[in-house]
Short mmCIF file of C-alpha atoms in Angstrom, two decimals:
data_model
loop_
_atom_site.label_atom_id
_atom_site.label_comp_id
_atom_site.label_asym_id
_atom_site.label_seq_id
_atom_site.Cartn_x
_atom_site.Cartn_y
_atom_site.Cartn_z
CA UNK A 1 10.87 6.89 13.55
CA UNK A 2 8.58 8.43 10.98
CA UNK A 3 9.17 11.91 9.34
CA UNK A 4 7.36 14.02 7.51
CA UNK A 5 9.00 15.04 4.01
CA UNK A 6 8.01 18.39 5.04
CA UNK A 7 10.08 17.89 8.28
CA UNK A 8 13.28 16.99 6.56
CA UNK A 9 15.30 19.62 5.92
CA UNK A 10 14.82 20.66 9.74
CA UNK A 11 15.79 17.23 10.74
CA UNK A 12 19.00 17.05 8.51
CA UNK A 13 20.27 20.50 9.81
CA UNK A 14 19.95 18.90 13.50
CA UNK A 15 21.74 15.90 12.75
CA UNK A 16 22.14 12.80 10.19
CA UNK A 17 20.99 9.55 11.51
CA UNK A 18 22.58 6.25 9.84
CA UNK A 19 19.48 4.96 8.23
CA UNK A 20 17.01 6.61 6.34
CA UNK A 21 14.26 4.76 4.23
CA UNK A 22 12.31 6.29 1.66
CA UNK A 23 8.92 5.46 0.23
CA UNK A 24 6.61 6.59 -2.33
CA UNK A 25 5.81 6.40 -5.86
CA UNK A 26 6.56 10.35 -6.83
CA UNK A 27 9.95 10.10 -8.41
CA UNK A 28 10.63 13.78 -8.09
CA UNK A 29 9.94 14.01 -4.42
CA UNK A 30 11.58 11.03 -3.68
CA UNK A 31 14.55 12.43 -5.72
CA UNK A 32 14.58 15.76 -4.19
CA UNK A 33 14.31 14.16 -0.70
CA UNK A 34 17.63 11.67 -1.63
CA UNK A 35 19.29 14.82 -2.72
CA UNK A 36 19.06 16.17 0.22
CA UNK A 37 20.51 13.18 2.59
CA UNK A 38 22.87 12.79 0.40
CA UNK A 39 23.76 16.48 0.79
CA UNK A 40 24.37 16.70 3.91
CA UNK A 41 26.04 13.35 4.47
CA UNK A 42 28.67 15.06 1.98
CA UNK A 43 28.95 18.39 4.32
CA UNK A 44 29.69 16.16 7.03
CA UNK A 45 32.23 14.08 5.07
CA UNK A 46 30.93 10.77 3.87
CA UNK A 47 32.33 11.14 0.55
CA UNK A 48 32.39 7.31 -0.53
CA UNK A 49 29.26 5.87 -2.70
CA UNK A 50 27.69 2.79 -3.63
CA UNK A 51 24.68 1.63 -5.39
CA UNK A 52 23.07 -1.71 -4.75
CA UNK A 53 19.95 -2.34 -7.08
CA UNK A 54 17.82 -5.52 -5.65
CA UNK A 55 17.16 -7.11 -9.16
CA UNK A 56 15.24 -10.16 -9.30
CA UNK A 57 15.04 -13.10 -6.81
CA UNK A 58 18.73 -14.50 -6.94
CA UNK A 59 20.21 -11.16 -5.89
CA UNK A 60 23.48 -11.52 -3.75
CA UNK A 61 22.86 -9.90 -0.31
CA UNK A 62 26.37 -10.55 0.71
CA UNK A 63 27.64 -7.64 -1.23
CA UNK A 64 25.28 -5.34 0.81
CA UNK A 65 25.88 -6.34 4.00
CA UNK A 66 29.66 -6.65 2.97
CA UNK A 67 29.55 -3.17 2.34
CA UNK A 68 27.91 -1.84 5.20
CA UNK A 69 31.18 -3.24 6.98
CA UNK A 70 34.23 -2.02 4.77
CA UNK A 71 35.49 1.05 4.24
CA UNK A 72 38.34 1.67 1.09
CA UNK A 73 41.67 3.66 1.71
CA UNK A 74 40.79 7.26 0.55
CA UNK A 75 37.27 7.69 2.96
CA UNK A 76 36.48 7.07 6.73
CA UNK A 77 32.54 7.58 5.54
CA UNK A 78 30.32 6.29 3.27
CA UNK A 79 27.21 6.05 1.93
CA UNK A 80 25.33 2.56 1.11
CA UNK A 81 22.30 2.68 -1.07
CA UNK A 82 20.06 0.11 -1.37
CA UNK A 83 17.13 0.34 -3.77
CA UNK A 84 14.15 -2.29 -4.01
CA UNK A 85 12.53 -1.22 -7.18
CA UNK A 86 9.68 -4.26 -6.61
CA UNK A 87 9.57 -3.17 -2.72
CA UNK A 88 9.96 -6.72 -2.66
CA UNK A 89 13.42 -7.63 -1.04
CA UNK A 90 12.27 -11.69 -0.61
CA UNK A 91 13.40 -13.94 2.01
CA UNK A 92 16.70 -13.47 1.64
CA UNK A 93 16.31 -9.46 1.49
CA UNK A 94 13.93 -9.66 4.19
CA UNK A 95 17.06 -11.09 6.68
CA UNK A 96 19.32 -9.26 5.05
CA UNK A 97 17.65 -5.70 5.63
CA UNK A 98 17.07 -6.74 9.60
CA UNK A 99 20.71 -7.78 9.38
CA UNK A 100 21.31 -3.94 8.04
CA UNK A 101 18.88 -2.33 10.22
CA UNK A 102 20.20 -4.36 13.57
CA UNK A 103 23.65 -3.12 12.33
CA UNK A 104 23.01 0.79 11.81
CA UNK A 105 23.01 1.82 15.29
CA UNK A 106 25.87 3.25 16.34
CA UNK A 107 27.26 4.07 13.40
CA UNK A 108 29.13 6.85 12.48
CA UNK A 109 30.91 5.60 9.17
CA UNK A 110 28.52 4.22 7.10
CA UNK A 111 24.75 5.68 6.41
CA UNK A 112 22.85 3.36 4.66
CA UNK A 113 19.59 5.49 2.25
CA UNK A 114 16.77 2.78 1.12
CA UNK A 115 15.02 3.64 -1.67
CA UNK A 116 11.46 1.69 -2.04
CA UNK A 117 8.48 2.38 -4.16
CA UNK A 118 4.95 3.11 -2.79
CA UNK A 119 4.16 0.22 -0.17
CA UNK A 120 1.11 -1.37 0.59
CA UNK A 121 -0.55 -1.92 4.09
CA UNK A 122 0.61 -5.22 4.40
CA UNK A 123 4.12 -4.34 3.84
CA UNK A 124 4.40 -2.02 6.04
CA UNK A 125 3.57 -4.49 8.80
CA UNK A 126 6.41 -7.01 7.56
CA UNK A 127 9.57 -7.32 9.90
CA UNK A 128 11.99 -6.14 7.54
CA UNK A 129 10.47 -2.66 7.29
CA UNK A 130 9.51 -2.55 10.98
CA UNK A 131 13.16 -3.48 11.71
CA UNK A 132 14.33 -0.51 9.23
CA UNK A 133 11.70 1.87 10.38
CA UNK A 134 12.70 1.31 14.02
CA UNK A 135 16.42 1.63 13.93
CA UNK A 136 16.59 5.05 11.77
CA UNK A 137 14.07 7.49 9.94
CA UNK A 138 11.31 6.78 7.80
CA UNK A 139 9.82 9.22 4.95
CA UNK A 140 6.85 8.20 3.08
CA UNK A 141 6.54 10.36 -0.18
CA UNK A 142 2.48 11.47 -1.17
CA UNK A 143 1.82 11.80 -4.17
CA UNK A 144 0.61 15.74 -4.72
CA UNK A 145 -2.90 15.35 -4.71
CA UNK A 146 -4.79 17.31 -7.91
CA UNK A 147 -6.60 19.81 -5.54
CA UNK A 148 -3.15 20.98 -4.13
CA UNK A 149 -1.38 21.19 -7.24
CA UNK A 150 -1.96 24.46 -8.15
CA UNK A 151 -0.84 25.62 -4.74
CA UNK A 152 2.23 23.40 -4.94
CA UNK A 153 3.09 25.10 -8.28
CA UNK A 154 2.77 28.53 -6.85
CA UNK A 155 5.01 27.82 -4.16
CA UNK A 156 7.85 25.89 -6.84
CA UNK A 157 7.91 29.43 -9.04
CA UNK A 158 8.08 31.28 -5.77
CA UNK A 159 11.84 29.89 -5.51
CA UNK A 160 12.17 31.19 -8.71
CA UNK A 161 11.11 34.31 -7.67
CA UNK A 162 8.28 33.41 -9.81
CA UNK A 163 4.33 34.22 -9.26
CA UNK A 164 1.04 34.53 -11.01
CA UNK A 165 -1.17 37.99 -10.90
CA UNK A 166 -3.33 38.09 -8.09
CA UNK A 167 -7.09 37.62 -8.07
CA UNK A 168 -8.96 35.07 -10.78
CA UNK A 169 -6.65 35.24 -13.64
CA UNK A 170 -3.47 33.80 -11.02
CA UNK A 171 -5.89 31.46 -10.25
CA UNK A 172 -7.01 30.52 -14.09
CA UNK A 173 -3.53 30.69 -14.80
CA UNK A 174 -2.46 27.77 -12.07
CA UNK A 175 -5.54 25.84 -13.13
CA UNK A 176 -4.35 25.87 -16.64
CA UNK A 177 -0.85 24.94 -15.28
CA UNK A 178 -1.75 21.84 -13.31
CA UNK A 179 -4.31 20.30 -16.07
CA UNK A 180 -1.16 20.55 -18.56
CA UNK A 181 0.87 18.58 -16.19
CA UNK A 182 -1.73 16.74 -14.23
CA UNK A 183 -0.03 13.04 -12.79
CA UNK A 184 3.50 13.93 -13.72
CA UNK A 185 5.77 16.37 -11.38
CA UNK A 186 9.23 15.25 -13.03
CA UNK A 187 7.73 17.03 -16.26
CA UNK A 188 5.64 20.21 -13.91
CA UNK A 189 9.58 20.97 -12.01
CA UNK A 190 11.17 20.71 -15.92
CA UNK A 191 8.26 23.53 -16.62
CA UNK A 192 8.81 25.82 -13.77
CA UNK A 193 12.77 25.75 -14.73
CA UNK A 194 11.83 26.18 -18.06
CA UNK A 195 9.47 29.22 -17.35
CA UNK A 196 12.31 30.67 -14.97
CA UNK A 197 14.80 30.68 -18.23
CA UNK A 198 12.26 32.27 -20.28
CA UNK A 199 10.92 35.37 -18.45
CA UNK A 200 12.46 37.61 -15.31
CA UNK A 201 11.51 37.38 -12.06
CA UNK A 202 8.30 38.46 -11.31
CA UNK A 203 4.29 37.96 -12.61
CA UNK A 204 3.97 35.96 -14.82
CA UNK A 205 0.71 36.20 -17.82
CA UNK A 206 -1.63 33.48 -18.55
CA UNK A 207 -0.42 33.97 -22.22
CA UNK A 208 3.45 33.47 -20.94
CA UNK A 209 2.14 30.50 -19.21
CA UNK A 210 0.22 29.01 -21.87
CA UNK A 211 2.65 29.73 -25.11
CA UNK A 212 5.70 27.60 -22.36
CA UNK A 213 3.80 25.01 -20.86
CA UNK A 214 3.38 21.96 -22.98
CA UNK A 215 0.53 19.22 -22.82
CA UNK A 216 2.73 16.33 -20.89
CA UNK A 217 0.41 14.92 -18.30
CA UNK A 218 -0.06 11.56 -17.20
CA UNK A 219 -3.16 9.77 -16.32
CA UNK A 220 -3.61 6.67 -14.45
CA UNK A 221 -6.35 4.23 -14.08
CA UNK A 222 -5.82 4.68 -10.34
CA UNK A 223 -6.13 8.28 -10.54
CA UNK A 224 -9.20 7.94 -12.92
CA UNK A 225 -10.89 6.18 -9.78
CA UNK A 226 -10.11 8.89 -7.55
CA UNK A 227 -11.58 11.64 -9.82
CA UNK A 228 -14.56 9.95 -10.48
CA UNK A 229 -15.56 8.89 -6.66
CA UNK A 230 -14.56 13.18 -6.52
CA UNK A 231 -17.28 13.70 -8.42
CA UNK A 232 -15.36 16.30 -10.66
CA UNK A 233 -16.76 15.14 -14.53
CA UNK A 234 -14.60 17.64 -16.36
CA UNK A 235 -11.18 15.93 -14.96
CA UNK A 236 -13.33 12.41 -15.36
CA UNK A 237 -13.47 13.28 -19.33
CA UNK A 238 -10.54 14.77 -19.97
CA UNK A 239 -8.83 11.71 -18.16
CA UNK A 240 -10.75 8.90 -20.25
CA UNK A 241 -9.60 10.93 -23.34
CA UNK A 242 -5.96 10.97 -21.93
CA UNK A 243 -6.21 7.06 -21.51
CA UNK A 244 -7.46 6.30 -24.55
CA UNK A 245 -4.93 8.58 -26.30
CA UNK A 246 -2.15 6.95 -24.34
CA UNK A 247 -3.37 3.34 -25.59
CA UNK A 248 -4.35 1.99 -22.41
CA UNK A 249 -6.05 -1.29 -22.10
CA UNK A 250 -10.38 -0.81 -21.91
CA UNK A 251 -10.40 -3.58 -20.24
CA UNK A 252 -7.83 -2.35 -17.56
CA UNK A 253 -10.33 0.79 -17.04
CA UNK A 254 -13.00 -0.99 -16.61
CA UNK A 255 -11.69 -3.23 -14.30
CA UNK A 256 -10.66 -0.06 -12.15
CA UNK A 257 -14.40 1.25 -12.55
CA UNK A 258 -16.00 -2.16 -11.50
CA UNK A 259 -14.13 -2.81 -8.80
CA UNK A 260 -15.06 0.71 -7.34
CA UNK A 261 -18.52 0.03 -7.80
CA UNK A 262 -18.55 -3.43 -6.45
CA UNK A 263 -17.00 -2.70 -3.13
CA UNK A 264 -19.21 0.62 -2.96
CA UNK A 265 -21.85 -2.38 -2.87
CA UNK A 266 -20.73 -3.97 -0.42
CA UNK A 267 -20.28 -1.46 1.99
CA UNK A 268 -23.60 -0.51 1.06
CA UNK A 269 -24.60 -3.91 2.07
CA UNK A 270 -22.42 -4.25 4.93
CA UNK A 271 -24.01 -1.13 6.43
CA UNK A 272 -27.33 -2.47 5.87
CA UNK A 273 -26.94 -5.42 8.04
CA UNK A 274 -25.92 -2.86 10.62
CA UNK A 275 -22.01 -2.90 10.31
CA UNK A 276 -20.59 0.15 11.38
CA UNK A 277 -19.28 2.28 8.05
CA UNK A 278 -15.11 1.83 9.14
CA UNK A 279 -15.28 -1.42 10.12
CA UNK A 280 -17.35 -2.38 6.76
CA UNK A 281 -14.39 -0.13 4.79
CA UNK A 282 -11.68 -2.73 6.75
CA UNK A 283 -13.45 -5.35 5.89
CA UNK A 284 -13.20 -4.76 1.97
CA UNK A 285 -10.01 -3.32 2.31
CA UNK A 286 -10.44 0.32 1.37
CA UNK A 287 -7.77 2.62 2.70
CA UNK A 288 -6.46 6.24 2.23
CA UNK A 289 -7.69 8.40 0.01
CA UNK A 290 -10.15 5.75 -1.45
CA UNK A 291 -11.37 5.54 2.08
CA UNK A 292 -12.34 9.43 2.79
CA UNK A 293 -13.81 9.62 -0.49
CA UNK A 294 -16.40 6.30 0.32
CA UNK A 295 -16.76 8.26 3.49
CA UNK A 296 -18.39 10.59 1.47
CA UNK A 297 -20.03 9.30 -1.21
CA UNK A 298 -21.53 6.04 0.86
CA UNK A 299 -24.31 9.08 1.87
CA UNK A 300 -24.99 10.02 -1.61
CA UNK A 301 -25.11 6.47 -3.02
CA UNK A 302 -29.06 5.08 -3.02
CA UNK A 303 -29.01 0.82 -3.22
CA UNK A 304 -30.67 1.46 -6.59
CA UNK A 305 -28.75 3.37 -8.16
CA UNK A 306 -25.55 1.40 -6.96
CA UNK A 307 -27.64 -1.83 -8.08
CA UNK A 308 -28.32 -0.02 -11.57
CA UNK A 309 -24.38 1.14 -11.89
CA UNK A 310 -23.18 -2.70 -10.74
CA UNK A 311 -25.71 -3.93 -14.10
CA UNK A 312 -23.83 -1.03 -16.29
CA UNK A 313 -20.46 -2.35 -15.20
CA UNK A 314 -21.67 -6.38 -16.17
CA UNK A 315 -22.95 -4.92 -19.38
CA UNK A 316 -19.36 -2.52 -19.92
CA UNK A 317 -17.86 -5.78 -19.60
CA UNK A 318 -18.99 -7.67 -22.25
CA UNK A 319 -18.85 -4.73 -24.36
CA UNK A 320 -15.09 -3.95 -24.25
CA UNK A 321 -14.74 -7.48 -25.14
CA UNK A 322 -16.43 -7.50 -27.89
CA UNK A 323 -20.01 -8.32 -27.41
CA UNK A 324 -23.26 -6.25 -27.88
CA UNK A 325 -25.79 -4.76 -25.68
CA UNK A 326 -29.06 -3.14 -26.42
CA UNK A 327 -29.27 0.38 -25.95
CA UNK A 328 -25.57 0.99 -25.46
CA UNK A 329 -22.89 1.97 -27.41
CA UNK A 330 -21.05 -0.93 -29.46
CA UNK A 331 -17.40 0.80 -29.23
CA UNK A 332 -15.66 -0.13 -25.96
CA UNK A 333 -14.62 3.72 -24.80
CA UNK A 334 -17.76 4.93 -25.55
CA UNK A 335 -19.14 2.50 -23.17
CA UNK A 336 -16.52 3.26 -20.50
CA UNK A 337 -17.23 6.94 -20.86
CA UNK A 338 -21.07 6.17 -19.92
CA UNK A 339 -20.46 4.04 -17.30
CA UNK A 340 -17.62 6.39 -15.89
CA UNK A 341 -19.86 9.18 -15.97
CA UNK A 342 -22.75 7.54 -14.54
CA UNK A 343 -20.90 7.08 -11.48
CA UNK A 344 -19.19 10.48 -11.65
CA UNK A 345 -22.05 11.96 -11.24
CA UNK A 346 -23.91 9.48 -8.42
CA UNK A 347 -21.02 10.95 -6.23
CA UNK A 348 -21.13 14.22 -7.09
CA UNK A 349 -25.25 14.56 -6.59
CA UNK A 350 -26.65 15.32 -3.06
CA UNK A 351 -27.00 12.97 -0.36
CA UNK A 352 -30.02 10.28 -0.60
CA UNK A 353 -33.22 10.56 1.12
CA UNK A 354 -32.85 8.16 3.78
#
């Protein structure tokens, strides 16, 4: 069965089940939510623990399904973990996990917690993780989305008995908070806890907020995308300068901004030739959050001015290798930064006349 993360605590006061799988690529949530099965496993007495990290293709399975089957002399209940750091478990994994999952019902000594990074749509159709997602409880772990951050701060210093003044300056304050830490939620908690040592309970200033909170976000490529289909320019530049900062590869970038703007072609194309808009989305594999913000862009997006953007992204592409172009910049962020923007705002500009 499938679970919301937000459904979890519930669950685990009605009952522990004796497999659990968790998915995502947030570190903290996935953390917190581990924490908490493991919690309550302890309350109810499993108070053995091993660790089983899948590394590499010549892992030995046999020690994981070997312990799924033993118990030592001082517990009657344990806990198995298995992590798959790749989310790749093989062949051999692949049996092995059915083998666990086939083996979980039922019972009441052993609960087995498997810990996989964010999966793709293909691998969540593979047996192995049907087989684990049937016999016990799946959790897939989002990723806070940048619009809900501020909220989601709000509500972690609200357990500190934490909050921001009301009206605009809360709200400047939060903003402030979630660009500082923007992509990285290990480092936001580490803030909040930090903030809770430093000042009572109670409202907390912008100034208390700003003189605590250091600059430690991350930025992704992946995230980059996302912002700039958004249409929000500000996060667009400040991202490109975090990248660049951080040493990441122009070409990588503009890989990430070309493919957007390739497959916004196609769809364009597709729809053209009178596909409807989800099935021409399936058909260039665009899913998620990419796919609700195509959704809404696809309107905005005229066949010129995607043609004009694909010619930028040729042109950006040479450039960050080295080469020329007239009437462009010759350094290779520069470049990225126009052709970034160019797109930006395409998506943030009102629908085209049809």
């Amino acid at each position: 069965m499938q679970l919301a993360p937000a459904q979890l605590a519930t669950h685990l006061q009605r009952g522990l089940r004796p497999l659990y799988t968790l998915h995502g690529d947030e570190p903290l949530l996935v953390q917190e939510a581990a924490d908490a099965i493991r919690a309550a496993a302890r309350s109810q007495g499993y108070t053995e623990r091993t660790v089983h990290t899948v590394a590499g293709a010549h892992f030995d399975w046999s020690a994981v399904l070997a312990a799924g089957g033993s118990l030592s002399l001082f517990a009657d209940k344990q806990i198995v973990e298995i992590r798959v750091p790749s989310g790749k478990p093989g062949k051999d994994g692949s049996a092995a996990l059915q083998q666990v999952a086939d083996g979980a019902a039922g019972n009441d000594s052993t609960l087995t917690l498997v810990l996989l990074p964010r999966l793709d749509f293909q691998t969540k159709k593979s047996a192995w993780f049907a087989a684990l997602e049937n016999a016990g409880v799946a959790i897939e772990v989002q990723p806070v989305e940048r619009n809900a951050l501020p909220q989601w701060i709000a509500q972690r210093l609200a357990r500190n008995d934490q909050r921001v003044l009301a009206g605009e300056e809360g709200q400047r304050t939060l903003q402030f908070f979630a660009d500082r830490v923007e992509g990285n939620l290990l480092a936001a908690h580490q803030e909040i806890q930090k903030l809770a040592l430093l000042y009572p309970a109670g409202e907390l200033r912008f100034e208390q907020v700003e003189s605590a909170v250091l600059n430690v976000a991350r930025y992704d490529v992946f995230k980059l995308s996302e912002a700039v289909l958004g249409g929000q320019v500000a996060r667009v530049q400040r991202m490109l300068d975090g990248l660049q900062a951080e040493g990441e590869a122009e070409v990588l970038v503009h890989y990430t901004l070309a493919e957007d703007i390739r497959a916004l072609k196609r769809v364009k194309d597709a729809m053209a030739a009178g596909r409807p808009l989800p099935m021409a989305l399936r058909e260039q594999r665009v899913w998620g959050v990419k796919e609700k913000l195509f959704e809404r862009v696809l309107p905005r997006l005229s066949t010129t001015a995607l043609e004009n953007l694909l010619h930028g992204a040729h042109v950006v592409d040479g450039i960050v290798k080295g080469l020329k172009a007239p009437g462009w910049p010759t350094e290779g962020w520069q470049a990225l930064h126009r052709l970034a923007m160019g797109l930006c705002l395409e998506c943030a500009a009102q629908p085209a006349q049809r």
